[in-house]
Amino acid sequence: MKPRFFASRVLLPGLFVLIISVLVVSCGDFKKSSVVAPPSNGSVDFSVYVSIGNSLTSGYQEGALYESAQEYSYPADIAREAGVYASFKQPLMPNPGTGAMMSITSLSGPTISTASPTQTSPTDASSLLRPYNNLGVPGAVLYDMIDTTNFLQKSIARSNPFFAMILRNSAFGNSVVAQALNLHPTFVSVWIGANDVLGYAASGGTVGTLGPGSGPTDPNQWGLMFAGMMNALLTGAPNAKFVVGNLPNVTAIPFFTTIPAVVVNPATRQPILINGQPIPLIVQKHDASGNLIVAQANPQTDLICLTALDSMEAGVGIPASIPGGTGRPLPDQYVLDSYEIAKVENAISGYNSAIAAVAAANPSRVAVFNANTALDAFAKDGYVAQGVDLSASYITGGFFGLDGVHPTSQGYAYIANLFIQTINQKFGSNIPMVAISSVPSSIPLAGLTQAQKARLWQHVSYSDLKPMLQLIQRTDLR
Amino acid sequence: MAHKYDAPRCIVVAILAAVVLTSSSVVYGSGYQLNEHGARAVSMGGAFVARAWDASAIYFNPAGLGFSNGLNVMAGATLILPSTTFTGPYPNNTEWKMNSLAFYPPNAYVTYNFDNGFAAGVGVFTPEGLGTDWPQNWVGKFIITKVNIQSFDINPTIAYALGDVISVGVGFDYVLGNVTLQKYNSTQFSDPAGNPVEPFIDMKGNANGTGYNFGVLLKPYPNISLGFSYRSKIDFKVDNGTATYSGADGLSALLPSGSVSTSLPFPTTWYAGIAYEGLNWSVEADYQFVGWSAYKQLNITFQNPGSGNPAPIVGDYKDSYILRVGGEYEIDNMWTARAGVFYDKNPVPDSYDLPILPDADRLGLNIGLGVNLTENVGLDAFYMFLPFKQRTITTSAYGFDGTYNTTANLMGLDISYRL
């Protein structure tokens, strides 16, 4: 073959095809182009990010505050995604941390054990000469944000070491808000108020914010306090932007949704039916006018606390006509009845109105993360993240830890993403979200035998849940 | 001239051995289908059903054997170099790059025409293949880290031609190979040291299946030929696979165990084409149907399910098609130039487009060259550039939204011997 011939009949058509290929790929649908806008913090200056709140903000998990959980607190997740994690100081308490950590130690039940209380101080407690960026204090109610009581005295009075451990020195500011302002924040996240109602709810309506017999913090007072706190923050940090989380419904958490208010056959894990009807538990509850009576629980409206397991194992709450039943009513402290739920809902809706009002008055500076609707939706539908299935089911859902109240690391990551979504929508930023599959699963599994582990892989249901001892008392519900 | 007769025998033996020993697994046709089974055909965009002029007719259209002459031996391989990235999970911008892969599916055919209208032959090729290999610690590790499907189709074929006008061919397909699937399982738990409990599962097994194929070639006018070729669905079954676990923190004894079985459908496919033949050139246009709706979901069943069999890998594929155009120009007695193009519609719905097999519409751009080294020996080579449309998923059923980009470079070489 002559070279010229080769060039004209082979090489040139070949080149032609190659050029077309290059053109096709470099334009149109075949081109590699960025679909997602690059990360940006929009109009938010994240250089000094401060988070205030309670245990949910601190990263509290499994009955304790410990470093490997704090690393996955939702403010830590937000700071990481916003690129400011290095300067976002948390009071990291080396494992096993401070508190009494729960773990599954036997699946005969399962048995959930609580370790002996431990206390580990943040390694930089005395070297960091400024407030922490994460000012989430386990056990705090709204009032604790503005309360100027001496931290050490308060910790002793409340049997809660965290005030002194996290706030440390009144020279940094004599309250949570004062310490936050002392940092001259450019961005603040606020999620506070859960304990103002959860203490009451988790004690079956027996122990309110002001002690036994009291109710949730009064919504009007709460609203005034909240407006005052936000006013202090808004004026004290005049250039900062804010995201505020509102409060979820109690029916979104497994502490209240795991145990049905009817008698369950431990063998079949199904409700026992007589004449086709389930048998309600016998409980202490309030009638419509608020008098404590002994009556059948209403499975549609009454909630049984996770803490009732102990008593139920002993036959309390189960009619005497059922084998193993004592006929004695389940005490008030384990039952959140419809009368009490109304108070809880009234408080939550009052708090949420106050939050909405503050946001409405400061539309350019305050975004509201609607945790109320978001967690209801989550409880209903669950969430699939990169092949990881999350739901609101106790233990098996992967979202809530063993206390039935506090999220796992993956659960917190989901919450962080909801906060980020809110920030992005409000402030035009494009902060990336946490890839939940990259966050380690975190419900502690300790010392299980093979046979016990086998059962773990099956579903955990109410009848499997053995006495949890005094695991979940009010002081643990931080 | 004894050596003249020895050479082909040696070549055949060597090539068949090479084919059987060579592993092959590919992401190349839509889904996990492979269509590259002969360099000459591929260099014309795979539009070959209405001509089927060489021994690869066993794959493209068995009726082609009826119009062939004497002994034809052909063997070769394709080198496939794909490159895939995943950017996400949405709305993140992190780019994850699939590990570099190289595949080389082989092909080999022998045909003989008895000059009494009958012809027979046998072919070996790789009808389906799939390989994805993501970094072990990547963001989609709970969905997949590695998939590998290898298959060889042994395809004995007979054909009968009536004069120069019509030929029909029919073949039987015995497919064997293996399937591998690796991933991490998410659990809710951490071990006493605080590390997440994430068992790694490696499932593999040998597989086989059977099917049939047939084809028709019509030459109503001297210059025009019509071709139709049908390949049946094949259930590629794994009956006695194994699963091994690691990193399960002692939980492995409780995970599903025993032999693993599954079945992967190789879809029905048919080609219909029309070709026009000039003095020293020819062109062809084909429509290829691929019955991907056969892939609804992949069920993996264990002998001892333990806490339960793995969730099925849902595909819910739709039927799809490929449009092919190509031709060749005989430059002189020695050289032939070829080119072709195809458009391959992907069968995967958005919600199930997963990193197990990220798919998208593709454009195949092909060029090729044929050379007659001697009167009996020919070489055919092609190059294909295969860009995929960028595909962005926002409705993933696995919570895995993001953008996939894939391109592949393919090169192939076949040597043929005619007597």
Coordinates of N, CA and C in Angstrom, one line a residue, chain A residues 116-287:
Chain A
S116 N -20.0 1.4 86.2 CA -19.9 2.3 87.4 C -19.6 3.7 86.9
P117 N -20.1 4.7 87.6 CA -19.9 6.1 87.1 C -18.4 6.4 87.1
T118 N -18.0 7.1 86.0 CA -16.7 7.6 85.9 C -16.7 9.1 85.7
Q119 N -15.5 9.7 85.8 CA -15.4 11.1 85.5 C -14.1 11.4 85.0
T120 N -14.0 11.9 83.8 CA -12.7 12.2 83.2 C -12.8 13.6 82.7
S121 N -11.8 14.4 83.1 CA -11.8 15.8 82.8 C -11.2 16.1 81.4
P122 N -11.7 17.1 80.7 CA -11.1 17.5 79.4 C -9.6 17.7 79.6
T123 N -8.8 17.3 78.7 CA -7.4 17.4 78.8 C -7.0 18.9 78.8
D124 N -7.8 19.7 78.1 CA -7.4 21.1 78.0 C -8.2 22.0 79.0
A125 N -8.8 21.3 80.0 CA -9.6 22.1 80.9 C -8.9 23.3 81.6
S126 N -7.7 23.1 81.9 CA -7.0 24.2 82.5 C -6.1 25.0 81.5
S127 N -5.8 24.4 80.4 CA -4.9 25.1 79.4 C -5.7 26.0 78.4
L128 N -6.9 25.7 78.2 CA -7.7 26.5 77.2 C -8.2 27.7 78.0
L129 N -7.6 28.9 77.7 CA -8.0 30.0 78.5 C -9.1 30.8 77.8
R130 N -10.1 30.2 77.4 CA -11.2 30.8 76.8 C -12.4 29.8 76.9
P131 N -13.6 30.2 76.7 CA -14.7 29.3 76.8 C -14.6 28.2 75.6
Y132 N -15.2 27.1 75.9 CA -15.4 26.1 74.8 C -16.4 26.6 73.7
N133 N -16.1 26.2 72.5 CA -17.1 26.5 71.5 C -18.4 25.7 71.6
N134 N -18.3 24.5 72.0 CA -19.5 23.7 72.3 C -19.9 23.8 73.7
L135 N -20.9 24.6 74.0 CA -21.3 24.9 75.3 C -22.6 24.1 75.7
G136 N -22.8 23.0 75.0 CA -23.9 22.1 75.4 C -23.6 21.5 76.7
V137 N -24.6 21.6 77.7 CA -24.4 21.1 79.0 C -25.4 20.0 79.3
P138 N -25.0 18.8 79.4 CA -26.1 17.8 79.7 C -26.9 18.1 80.9
G139 N -28.2 17.9 80.9 CA -29.1 18.2 82.0 C -29.6 19.6 82.0
A140 N -29.1 20.5 81.2 CA -29.5 21.9 81.3 C -30.9 22.1 80.8
V141 N -31.6 23.0 81.5 CA -32.9 23.5 81.0 C -32.6 24.9 80.4
L142 N -33.7 25.5 79.9 CA -33.5 26.8 79.3 C -32.9 27.8 80.3
Y143 N -33.4 27.8 81.5 CA -33.0 28.8 82.5 C -31.5 28.7 82.8
D144 N -30.9 27.5 82.6 CA -29.5 27.3 82.8 C -28.6 28.1 81.8
M145 N -29.2 28.5 80.7 CA -28.4 29.3 79.8 C -28.1 30.7 80.3
I146 N -29.0 31.2 81.1 CA -28.8 32.6 81.6 C -28.5 32.6 83.1
D147 N -28.6 31.5 83.8 CA -28.4 31.4 85.2 C -27.0 31.8 85.5
T148 N -26.8 32.7 86.5 CA -25.4 33.1 86.9 C -25.0 32.5 88.2
T149 N -25.7 31.5 88.7 CA -25.2 30.8 89.9 C -23.8 30.3 89.7
N150 N -23.0 30.3 90.7 CA -21.6 29.7 90.7 C -21.7 28.3 90.2
F151 N -20.8 28.0 89.2 CA -20.9 26.7 88.5 C -20.7 25.5 89.4
L152 N -19.8 25.6 90.3 CA -19.4 24.5 91.2 C -20.6 24.3 92.1
Q153 N -21.1 25.3 92.7 CA -22.2 25.2 93.6 C -23.4 24.6 92.9
K154 N -23.6 25.0 91.7 CA -24.7 24.5 90.9 C -24.6 23.0 90.6
S155 N -23.4 22.6 90.3 CA -23.1 21.2 90.0 C -23.4 20.3 91.2
I156 N -23.0 20.8 92.4 CA -23.3 20.1 93.6 C -24.7 20.0 93.9
A157 N -25.4 21.2 93.8 CA -26.8 21.2 94.1 C -27.6 20.4 93.2
R158 N -27.2 20.3 91.9 CA -28.0 19.5 90.9 C -27.5 18.1 90.7
S159 N -26.5 17.7 91.5 CA -25.8 16.4 91.3 C -25.5 16.2 89.8
N160 N -25.0 17.3 89.2 CA -24.7 17.3 87.8 C -23.3 17.9 87.6
P161 N -22.3 17.1 87.4 CA -20.9 17.6 87.3 C -20.6 18.5 86.1
F162 N -21.5 18.5 85.1 CA -21.2 19.1 83.8 C -21.1 20.6 83.8
F163 N -21.9 21.3 84.7 CA -21.8 22.7 84.7 C -20.4 23.2 85.1
A164 N -19.8 22.6 86.1 CA -18.5 22.9 86.5 C -17.5 22.5 85.5
M165 N -17.7 21.3 84.9 CA -16.6 20.8 84.0 C -16.6 21.5 82.7
I166 N -17.7 22.0 82.2 CA -17.8 22.6 80.9 C -17.6 24.1 80.9
L167 N -18.3 24.7 81.9 CA -18.2 26.1 82.0 C -17.0 26.6 82.8
R168 N -16.5 25.8 83.7 CA -15.2 25.9 84.4 C -15.1 27.2 85.3
N169 N -14.9 28.3 84.6 CA -14.4 29.5 85.3 C -15.3 30.6 85.0
S170 N -15.9 31.3 86.0 CA -16.8 32.4 85.7 C -16.0 33.6 85.1
A171 N -14.7 33.5 85.2 CA -13.9 34.6 84.5 C -14.2 34.5 83.0
F172 N -14.5 33.4 82.5 CA -14.8 33.3 81.0 C -16.2 33.8 80.7
G173 N -17.0 34.1 81.8 CA -18.4 34.5 81.6 C -19.2 33.7 82.7
N174 N -20.1 34.4 83.3 CA -20.8 33.8 84.4 C -22.0 33.1 84.1
S175 N -22.3 32.8 82.8 CA -23.4 32.0 82.4 C -23.0 31.4 81.0
V176 N -23.9 30.5 80.5 CA -23.6 29.9 79.2 C -23.6 31.0 78.2
V177 N -24.7 31.9 78.2 CA -24.8 33.0 77.2 C -23.6 33.9 77.3
A178 N -23.2 34.2 78.6 CA -22.1 35.1 78.7 C -20.8 34.5 78.1
Q179 N -20.6 33.2 78.3 CA -19.4 32.6 77.8 C -19.5 32.6 76.2
A180 N -20.7 32.3 75.7 CA -20.8 32.3 74.3 C -20.5 33.7 73.7
L181 N -21.0 34.7 74.3 CA -20.7 36.1 73.8 C -19.2 36.5 74.0
N182 N -18.6 35.9 75.0 CA -17.2 36.2 75.3 C -16.3 35.8 74.1
L183 N -16.8 34.8 73.4 CA -16.1 34.3 72.2 C -16.2 35.2 71.0
H184 N -17.1 36.2 71.1 CA -17.4 37.0 69.9 C -17.8 36.2 68.7
P185 N -18.9 35.4 68.9 CA -19.2 34.4 67.8 C -19.7 35.1 66.6
T186 N -19.4 34.4 65.5 CA -19.9 34.9 64.2 C -21.1 34.0 63.7
F187 N -21.2 32.8 64.4 CA -22.3 32.0 64.1 C -22.7 31.2 65.3
V188 N -24.0 31.1 65.7 CA -24.4 30.4 66.9 C -25.5 29.4 66.6
S189 N -25.4 28.2 67.1 CA -26.5 27.3 67.0 C -27.1 27.1 68.4
V190 N -28.4 27.1 68.5 CA -29.1 27.0 69.8 C -30.1 25.9 69.7
W191 N -30.0 25.0 70.6 CA -31.1 23.9 70.7 C -31.2 23.6 72.2
I192 N -32.3 24.2 72.7 CA -32.4 24.1 74.2 C -33.9 24.0 74.5
G193 N -34.3 23.4 75.6 CA -35.7 23.3 76.0 C -36.2 21.9 76.2
A194 N -35.5 20.9 75.6 CA -36.0 19.6 75.7 C -36.2 19.1 77.1
N195 N -35.2 19.5 78.0 CA -35.3 19.1 79.4 C -36.4 19.8 80.1
D196 N -36.9 20.9 79.6 CA -37.9 21.6 80.3 C -39.2 20.8 80.2
V197 N -39.3 19.9 79.3 CA -40.5 19.1 79.2 C -40.2 17.6 79.3
L198 N -39.0 17.2 78.9 CA -38.7 15.8 79.0 C -38.6 15.2 80.4
G199 N -38.1 16.0 81.3 CA -38.0 15.6 82.7 C -39.4 15.2 83.2
Y200 N -40.4 16.0 82.9 CA -41.8 15.7 83.3 C -42.3 14.5 82.5
A201 N -42.0 14.5 81.2 CA -42.6 13.4 80.4 C -42.0 12.0 80.8
A202 N -40.7 12.0 80.9 CA -40.0 10.7 81.2 C -40.2 10.2 82.6
S203 N -40.7 11.0 83.5 CA -41.1 10.5 84.8 C -42.5 10.2 84.9
G204 N -43.1 10.0 83.7 CA -44.6 9.7 83.7 C -45.4 10.9 84.3
G205 N -44.9 12.1 84.2 CA -45.6 13.2 84.7 C -45.5 13.4 86.2
T206 N -44.5 12.8 86.8 CA -44.4 12.9 88.3 C -43.4 14.0 88.7
V207 N -42.4 14.2 87.9 CA -41.4 15.1 88.4 C -41.1 16.2 87.3
G208 N -41.6 17.4 87.5 CA -41.5 18.4 86.6 C -40.2 19.2 86.7
T209 N -40.1 20.3 86.0 CA -38.9 21.1 86.0 C -38.5 21.6 87.4
L210 N -39.6 21.9 88.2 CA -39.3 22.5 89.6 C -39.4 21.4 90.6
G211 N -39.3 20.1 90.2 CA -39.3 19.0 91.2 C -40.6 18.2 91.2
P212 N -40.7 17.3 92.1 CA -41.9 16.4 92.2 C -43.2 17.2 92.3
G213 N -44.1 16.8 91.5 CA -45.4 17.5 91.5 C -45.6 18.6 90.6
S214 N -44.4 19.1 90.1 CA -44.5 20.3 89.1 C -44.7 19.7 87.7
G215 N -45.0 20.7 86.8 CA -45.2 20.3 85.4 C -44.0 20.7 84.6
P216 N -44.2 20.7 83.3 CA -43.1 21.2 82.4 C -43.0 22.7 82.7
T217 N -41.9 23.3 82.3 CA -41.7 24.7 82.5 C -42.9 25.4 81.8
D218 N -43.5 26.4 82.5 CA -44.6 27.1 81.9 C -44.3 27.7 80.6
P219 N -45.1 27.5 79.6 CA -44.8 28.0 78.2 C -44.6 29.5 78.1
N220 N -45.4 30.2 78.9 CA -45.3 31.7 78.9 C -44.0 32.1 79.4
Q221 N -43.7 31.5 80.6 CA -42.4 31.9 81.2 C -41.2 31.5 80.3
W222 N -41.4 30.3 79.7 CA -40.3 29.8 78.8 C -40.1 30.8 77.7
G223 N -41.3 31.2 77.1 CA -41.2 32.1 76.0 C -40.5 33.4 76.3
L224 N -40.8 33.9 77.5 CA -40.2 35.2 77.9 C -38.7 35.0 78.1
M225 N -38.3 33.9 78.8 CA -36.9 33.6 79.0 C -36.2 33.4 77.7
F226 N -36.8 32.7 76.8 CA -36.2 32.4 75.5 C -36.0 33.7 74.7
A227 N -37.0 34.6 74.7 CA -36.9 35.9 74.0 C -35.7 36.7 74.7
G228 N -35.7 36.6 76.0 CA -34.6 37.4 76.7 C -33.2 36.8 76.3
M229 N -33.1 35.5 76.3 CA -31.8 34.9 76.0 C -31.4 35.3 74.6
M230 N -32.3 35.2 73.7 CA -32.0 35.4 72.3 C -31.7 36.9 72.1
N231 N -32.4 37.7 72.8 CA -32.1 39.2 72.7 C -30.7 39.5 73.1
A232 N -30.3 38.8 74.3 CA -28.9 39.0 74.8 C -27.9 38.6 73.7
L233 N -28.2 37.4 73.1 CA -27.3 36.9 72.1 C -27.2 37.8 70.8
L234 N -28.4 38.2 70.4 CA -28.5 39.0 69.1 C -27.9 40.4 69.3
T235 N -28.1 41.0 70.5 CA -27.4 42.3 70.7 C -26.0 42.1 71.1
G236 N -25.7 41.1 71.8 CA -24.3 40.9 72.2 C -23.4 40.5 71.1
A237 N -23.9 39.8 70.1 CA -23.1 39.5 68.9 C -23.8 40.0 67.7
P238 N -23.7 41.3 67.5 CA -24.6 42.0 66.5 C -24.4 41.5 65.1
N239 N -23.2 40.9 64.8 CA -23.0 40.5 63.4 C -23.2 39.0 63.2
A240 N -23.5 38.3 64.3 CA -23.6 36.8 64.2 C -25.0 36.4 63.5
K241 N -24.9 35.3 62.9 CA -26.2 34.6 62.4 C -26.4 33.4 63.3
F242 N -27.7 33.0 63.3 CA -28.2 32.0 64.3 C -29.0 30.9 63.6
V243 N -28.8 29.7 64.1 CA -29.8 28.7 63.7 C -30.3 28.1 65.1
V244 N -31.7 28.0 65.2 CA -32.3 27.6 66.4 C -33.2 26.4 66.1
G245 N -32.9 25.3 66.8 CA -33.7 24.1 66.7 C -35.0 24.2 67.6
N246 N -36.1 23.8 67.1 CA -37.3 23.7 68.0 C -37.4 22.3 68.6
L247 N -38.5 22.0 69.2 CA -38.5 20.8 70.1 C -39.4 19.7 69.4
P248 N -38.8 18.5 69.4 CA -39.6 17.4 68.8 C -40.7 16.9 69.8
N249 N -41.6 16.1 69.2 CA -42.6 15.5 70.0 C -42.1 14.3 70.7
V250 N -42.6 14.0 71.9 CA -42.1 12.8 72.7 C -42.4 11.5 71.9
T251 N -43.4 11.5 71.1 CA -43.8 10.3 70.4 C -42.8 10.0 69.3
A252 N -41.8 10.8 69.1 CA -40.7 10.5 68.1 C -39.6 9.7 68.7
I253 N -39.6 9.5 70.0 CA -38.4 8.8 70.6 C -38.8 7.5 71.2
P254 N -38.0 6.5 71.1 CA -38.3 5.1 71.5 C -38.6 4.9 73.0
F255 N -38.1 5.9 73.8 CA -38.4 5.8 75.3 C -39.9 5.7 75.5
F256 N -40.7 6.3 74.6 CA -42.1 6.3 74.8 C -42.9 5.4 73.9
T257 N -42.2 4.9 72.9 CA -42.9 4.2 71.8 C -42.6 2.7 71.8
T258 N -41.6 2.2 72.6 CA -41.2 0.8 72.5 C -42.2 -0.1 73.1
I259 N -42.7 0.2 74.3 CA -43.6 -0.7 75.0 C -45.0 -0.4 74.7
P260 N -45.8 -1.3 74.2 CA -47.2 -1.1 73.9 C -48.0 -1.1 75.3
A261 N -49.1 -0.5 75.3 CA -49.9 -0.4 76.5 C -50.9 -1.6 76.6
V262 N -50.5 -2.7 75.9 CA -51.3 -3.9 76.0 C -50.4 -5.1 76.4
V263 N -51.1 -6.1 76.9 CA -50.3 -7.3 77.3 C -49.8 -8.1 76.1
V264 N -48.5 -8.4 76.2 CA -47.8 -9.0 75.1 C -47.4 -10.4 75.5
N265 N -47.6 -11.4 74.7 CA -47.1 -12.8 74.9 C -45.6 -12.8 74.7
P266 N -44.8 -13.1 75.8 CA -43.4 -13.1 75.6 C -42.9 -14.1 74.6
A267 N -43.6 -15.2 74.4 CA -43.1 -16.2 73.4 C -43.3 -15.7 72.0
T268 N -44.5 -15.2 71.7 CA -44.8 -14.8 70.3 C -44.5 -13.4 70.0
R269 N -44.3 -12.6 71.1 CA -44.0 -11.2 70.9 C -45.2 -10.4 70.3
Q270 N -46.4 -11.1 70.3 CA -47.6 -10.5 69.8 C -48.5 -10.2 71.0
P271 N -49.4 -9.2 70.8 CA -50.4 -8.9 71.9 C -51.3 -10.1 72.1
I272 N -51.6 -10.4 73.3 CA -52.5 -11.5 73.7 C -53.9 -11.0 73.3
L273 N -54.7 -11.8 72.6 CA -56.0 -11.4 72.2 C -57.0 -12.2 73.0
I274 N -58.0 -11.6 73.5 CA -59.2 -12.3 74.0 C -60.4 -11.8 73.3
N275 N -61.1 -12.8 72.7 CA -62.3 -12.4 71.9 C -61.8 -11.4 70.8
G276 N -60.6 -11.6 70.3 CA -60.1 -10.8 69.2 C -59.6 -9.4 69.7
Q277 N -59.7 -9.2 71.0 CA -59.3 -7.8 71.5 C -58.0 -7.9 72.3
P278 N -57.1 -7.0 72.1 CA -55.9 -6.9 73.0 C -56.3 -6.5 74.4
I279 N -55.5 -6.9 75.4 CA -55.8 -6.6 76.8 C -55.0 -5.4 77.3
P280 N -55.6 -4.3 77.6 CA -54.9 -3.2 78.0 C -54.2 -3.4 79.4
L281 N -53.0 -2.8 79.6 CA -52.4 -2.9 80.9 C -53.2 -2.1 81.9
I282 N -53.0 -2.5 83.2 CA -53.7 -1.8 84.3 C -52.7 -0.8 84.8
V283 N -53.1 0.5 84.8 CA -52.2 1.5 85.2 C -52.8 2.6 86.1
Q284 N -51.9 3.3 86.7 CA -52.3 4.5 87.4 C -52.3 5.6 86.4
K285 N -53.4 6.3 86.3 CA -53.5 7.4 85.3 C -54.5 8.5 85.7
H286 N -54.5 9.5 85.0 CA -55.4 10.7 85.4 C -56.6 10.6 84.6
D287 N -57.7 10.9 85.3 CA -59.0 11.0 84.5 C -59.1 12.4 83.9

